[in-house]
Amino acid sequence: MNRTLPPYQLVASPKQWQSCLTQLRQENRLGLDLEANSLYAYHESVCLIQISTRDQDFIIDPLHIPDLSGLGEIIANSNVEKVFHAAEYDLILMKRHYGWELHNLFDTMWAVRILGHKQM
């Protein structure tokens, strides 16, 4: 299936975040990735959160959104599958910075290993 996704949505304000959150709450599967500045700081900060749905990609700037608790609710919801690649550090960041407990994880790195492939 070859389809073109719309351009990503940059989410850099609380108002944009509320609109994004409304869309995310309607999904049963999300792809997620977190980026931090751990190579450049003793105590890292989460600098970027990328979330993909079937139809949309969101680039979220957590440094400009003071309340991300709505995402924590989705992260904890076992009815929503969260897809990561090599999730270990992302899980550490979510727990350390936000106190979130993730439920219903699919890690593509582990799926590839379980299937017997050395790399993806």
Coordinates of N, CA and C in Angstrom, one line a residue:
M1 N 0.9 -1.2 0.0 CA 0.0 0.0 0.0 C 0.9 1.2 0.0
N2 N 0.7 2.1 -1.0 CA 1.5 3.3 -1.1 C 0.6 4.5 -0.9
R3 N 0.8 5.1 0.2 CA 0.0 6.3 0.5 C 0.9 7.4 1.0
T4 N 0.5 8.6 0.8 CA 1.3 9.8 1.2 C 0.7 10.3 2.5
L5 N 1.5 10.5 3.5 CA 1.0 11.1 4.7 C 1.1 12.6 4.6
P6 N 0.2 13.3 5.3 CA 0.3 14.7 5.4 C 1.5 15.2 6.0
P7 N 1.9 16.4 5.9 CA 3.1 16.9 6.6 C 3.0 16.7 8.1
Y8 N 4.1 16.6 8.8 CA 4.0 16.5 10.2 C 3.5 17.7 10.8
Q9 N 2.9 17.6 12.0 CA 2.4 18.8 12.8 C 3.4 19.1 13.9
L10 N 3.9 20.3 13.9 CA 4.7 20.7 15.0 C 3.8 21.2 16.1
V11 N 4.0 20.7 17.3 CA 3.2 21.0 18.5 C 4.1 21.7 19.5
A12 N 4.0 23.0 19.6 CA 4.9 23.8 20.4 C 4.2 24.8 21.3
S13 N 2.9 24.6 21.5 CA 2.2 25.5 22.4 C 1.1 24.7 23.1
P14 N 0.7 25.1 24.3 CA -0.4 24.4 25.0 C -1.7 24.3 24.2
K15 N -2.0 25.3 23.4 CA -3.2 25.2 22.5 C -3.0 24.1 21.5
Q16 N -1.9 24.1 20.8 CA -1.6 23.0 19.8 C -1.6 21.6 20.5
W17 N -1.1 21.6 21.7 CA -1.0 20.3 22.4 C -2.4 19.8 22.7
Q18 N -3.3 20.6 23.1 CA -4.7 20.2 23.4 C -5.3 19.6 22.1
S19 N -5.1 20.3 21.0 CA -5.6 19.8 19.7 C -5.0 18.4 19.4
C20 N -3.7 18.3 19.6 CA -3.0 17.0 19.3 C -3.6 15.9 20.2
L21 N -3.7 16.2 21.5 CA -4.1 15.3 22.5 C -5.5 14.8 22.2
T22 N -6.4 15.6 21.7 CA -7.7 15.2 21.3 C -7.7 14.1 20.2
Q23 N -6.7 14.3 19.2 CA -6.6 13.3 18.2 C -6.0 12.0 18.7
L24 N -5.0 12.2 19.6 CA -4.3 11.0 20.1 C -5.2 10.1 20.9
R25 N -6.1 10.7 21.6 CA -7.1 10.0 22.5 C -8.0 9.1 21.7
Q26 N -8.1 9.3 20.4 CA -9.0 8.5 19.5 C -8.3 7.3 18.9
E27 N -7.0 7.1 19.2 CA -6.2 6.1 18.6 C -6.1 4.9 19.5
N28 N -5.9 3.7 18.8 CA -5.6 2.5 19.6 C -4.2 2.0 19.4
R29 N -3.4 2.7 18.6 CA -2.0 2.3 18.4 C -1.2 3.6 18.1
L30 N -0.1 3.8 18.8 CA 0.8 5.0 18.6 C 2.2 4.5 18.4
G31 N 2.9 5.1 17.5 CA 4.4 5.0 17.5 C 5.0 6.2 18.2
L32 N 6.0 5.9 19.1 CA 6.6 6.9 19.9 C 8.1 6.9 19.9
D33 N 8.7 8.0 20.1 CA 10.1 8.1 20.2 C 10.4 9.4 21.0
L34 N 11.3 9.3 22.0 CA 11.7 10.5 22.7 C 13.2 10.8 22.4
E35 N 13.5 12.1 22.4 CA 14.9 12.5 22.3 C 15.3 13.3 23.5
A36 N 16.5 13.1 23.9 CA 17.0 13.9 25.1 C 18.4 14.5 24.7
N37 N 18.9 15.4 25.6 CA 20.2 16.0 25.4 C 21.2 15.3 26.2
S38 N 21.1 14.0 26.5 CA 22.0 13.3 27.4 C 23.5 13.3 27.0
L39 N 23.8 13.6 25.8 CA 25.2 13.6 25.4 C 25.8 15.0 25.7
Y40 N 25.0 16.0 26.1 CA 25.4 17.3 26.3 C 25.1 17.9 27.7
A41 N 24.5 17.1 28.5 CA 24.2 17.6 29.8 C 24.3 16.5 30.9
Y42 N 24.7 16.9 32.1 CA 24.8 15.9 33.1 C 23.4 15.3 33.5
H43 N 22.5 16.2 33.7 CA 21.1 15.7 33.9 C 20.3 16.1 32.6
E44 N 20.0 15.0 31.9 CA 19.3 15.3 30.6 C 17.9 15.8 30.7
S45 N 17.5 16.5 29.6 CA 16.1 16.9 29.5 C 15.5 16.2 28.3
V46 N 14.2 16.0 28.4 CA 13.5 15.5 27.2 C 13.3 16.7 26.3
C47 N 13.8 16.6 25.1 CA 13.8 17.8 24.2 C 12.8 17.7 23.0
L48 N 12.4 16.4 22.8 CA 11.5 16.2 21.6 C 10.7 14.9 21.9
I49 N 9.5 14.9 21.5 CA 8.7 13.7 21.6 C 8.0 13.6 20.2
Q50 N 8.2 12.4 19.6 CA 7.7 12.2 18.3 C 6.6 11.1 18.4
I51 N 5.4 11.4 17.9 CA 4.3 10.5 18.0 C 3.7 10.3 16.6
S52 N 3.4 9.1 16.2 CA 2.8 8.8 14.9 C 1.5 8.0 15.2
T53 N 0.5 8.4 14.4 CA -0.7 7.6 14.3 C -0.7 7.0 12.9
R54 N -1.8 6.3 12.6 CA -1.9 5.7 11.2 C -1.8 6.8 10.2
D55 N -2.4 8.0 10.5 CA -2.6 9.1 9.5 C -1.8 10.3 9.7
Q56 N -1.1 10.5 10.9 CA -0.4 11.7 11.2 C 0.8 11.6 12.0
D57 N 1.8 12.4 11.8 CA 3.0 12.5 12.6 C 3.0 13.8 13.4
F58 N 3.3 13.7 14.7 CA 3.4 14.9 15.5 C 4.8 15.0 16.1
I59 N 5.4 16.2 16.0 CA 6.6 16.5 16.6 C 6.3 17.5 17.8
I60 N 6.5 17.0 19.0 CA 6.1 17.7 20.2 C 7.3 18.3 20.9
D61 N 7.3 19.6 21.2 CA 8.3 20.3 21.9 C 8.0 20.4 23.4
P62 N 8.4 19.4 24.2 CA 8.1 19.4 25.6 C 8.6 20.5 26.4
L63 N 9.6 21.3 25.9 CA 10.2 22.4 26.6 C 9.3 23.6 26.6
H64 N 8.3 23.6 25.7 CA 7.3 24.7 25.6 C 5.9 24.3 26.0
I65 N 5.7 23.1 26.5 CA 4.4 22.6 27.0 C 4.5 22.2 28.4
P66 N 4.1 23.0 29.3 CA 4.3 22.7 30.8 C 3.6 21.5 31.3
D67 N 2.4 21.1 30.7 CA 1.6 20.0 31.2 C 1.4 18.9 30.2
L68 N 2.2 17.8 30.3 CA 2.0 16.7 29.3 C 1.3 15.6 30.0
S69 N 0.6 15.8 31.1 CA -0.1 14.7 31.8 C -1.1 13.9 30.9
G70 N -1.7 14.6 30.0 CA -2.6 13.8 29.1 C -1.9 12.7 28.3
L71 N -0.7 12.9 28.0 CA 0.1 11.9 27.3 C 0.4 10.7 28.3
G72 N 0.6 11.1 29.5 CA 0.8 10.1 30.6 C -0.4 9.1 30.7
E73 N -1.6 9.7 30.6 CA -2.8 8.9 30.7 C -2.8 7.9 29.5
I74 N -2.4 8.3 28.3 CA -2.4 7.5 27.2 C -1.4 6.4 27.3
I75 N -0.2 6.8 27.8 CA 0.9 5.9 28.0 C 0.5 4.7 29.0
A76 N -0.3 5.1 30.0 CA -0.7 4.1 31.0 C -1.9 3.3 30.6
N77 N -2.6 3.7 29.5 CA -3.8 3.0 29.0 C -3.4 1.7 28.3
S78 N -3.8 0.5 28.9 CA -3.4 -0.7 28.3 C -4.2 -1.1 27.0
N79 N -5.2 -0.3 26.7 CA -6.0 -0.5 25.5 C -5.4 0.2 24.3
V80 N -4.3 0.9 24.5 CA -3.6 1.6 23.4 C -2.2 1.0 23.3
E81 N -1.9 0.4 22.1 CA -0.6 -0.2 21.9 C 0.4 0.9 21.6
K82 N 1.5 0.9 22.3 CA 2.6 1.8 22.1 C 3.7 1.1 21.4
V83 N 4.1 1.6 20.2 CA 5.2 1.0 19.4 C 6.4 1.8 19.5
F84 N 7.5 1.2 19.9 CA 8.8 1.8 20.0 C 9.8 1.0 19.3
H85 N 11.0 1.5 19.0 CA 12.2 0.8 18.6 C 13.2 1.0 19.6
A86 N 13.7 -0.1 20.3 CA 14.7 0.0 21.3 C 14.2 0.9 22.4
A87 N 13.2 0.5 23.1 CA 12.4 1.4 24.0 C 13.1 1.6 25.3
E88 N 14.1 0.9 25.7 CA 14.6 1.0 27.1 C 14.9 2.4 27.5
Y89 N 15.7 3.2 26.8 CA 16.0 4.5 27.2 C 14.8 5.4 27.2
D90 N 13.9 5.3 26.3 CA 12.6 6.0 26.3 C 11.8 5.8 27.5
L91 N 11.8 4.5 28.0 CA 11.0 4.1 29.2 C 11.7 4.8 30.4
I92 N 13.0 4.8 30.4 CA 13.7 5.5 31.5 C 13.4 6.9 31.6
L93 N 13.4 7.6 30.4 CA 13.1 9.0 30.4 C 11.7 9.3 30.8
M94 N 10.7 8.5 30.4 CA 9.3 8.7 30.7 C 9.1 8.6 32.2
K95 N 9.7 7.6 32.8 CA 9.6 7.3 34.3 C 10.3 8.4 35.1
R96 N 11.6 8.7 34.7 CA 12.4 9.7 35.4 C 11.8 11.1 35.4
H97 N 11.4 11.5 34.2 CA 11.0 12.9 34.0 C 9.5 13.2 34.2
Y98 N 8.7 12.2 34.0 CA 7.2 12.4 34.1 C 6.5 11.5 35.1
G99 N 7.2 10.4 35.5 CA 6.6 9.5 36.4 C 5.6 8.5 35.7
W100 N 5.7 8.4 34.4 CA 4.8 7.6 33.7 C 5.1 6.1 33.7
E101 N 4.1 5.3 33.8 CA 4.3 3.8 33.7 C 3.6 3.4 32.4
L102 N 4.4 2.8 31.6 CA 3.9 2.4 30.3 C 3.3 1.0 30.3
H103 N 2.1 0.9 29.6 CA 1.5 -0.4 29.5 C 1.2 -0.7 28.0
N104 N 1.3 -2.0 27.6 CA 1.0 -2.4 26.2 C 2.1 -1.9 25.3
L105 N 3.3 -2.4 25.4 CA 4.4 -2.0 24.6 C 4.7 -3.0 23.5
F106 N 5.0 -2.6 22.3 CA 5.5 -3.4 21.3 C 6.8 -2.8 20.9
D107 N 7.9 -3.5 21.0 CA 9.3 -3.0 20.7 C 9.7 -3.7 19.4
T108 N 9.9 -3.0 18.4 CA 10.3 -3.6 17.1 C 11.7 -4.2 17.1
M109 N 12.6 -3.6 17.9 CA 13.9 -4.2 18.1 C 13.8 -5.6 18.6
W110 N 13.0 -5.8 19.7 CA 12.9 -7.1 20.3 C 12.1 -8.1 19.3
A111 N 11.2 -7.6 18.6 CA 10.5 -8.4 17.7 C 11.4 -9.0 16.6
V112 N 12.3 -8.1 16.1 CA 13.3 -8.6 15.1 C 14.2 -9.7 15.7
R113 N 14.7 -9.4 16.9 CA 15.5 -10.4 17.6 C 14.8 -11.7 17.8
I114 N 13.6 -11.7 18.3 CA 12.8 -12.9 18.6 C 12.6 -13.7 17.3
L115 N 12.5 -13.0 16.2 CA 12.3 -13.7 14.9 C 13.6 -14.2 14.3
G116 N 14.7 -14.0 15.0 CA 16.0 -14.5 14.7 C 16.9 -13.7 13.8
H117 N 16.5 -12.4 13.6 CA 17.4 -11.5 12.8 C 18.4 -10.8 13.7
K118 N 19.5 -10.6 13.1 CA 20.6 -9.9 13.9 C 20.3 -8.4 14.0
Q119 N 19.7 -7.8 12.9 CA 19.4 -6.4 12.9 C 18.3 -6.1 12.0
M120 N 17.8 -4.9 12.1 CA 16.6 -4.6 11.3 C 17.0 -3.7 10.2

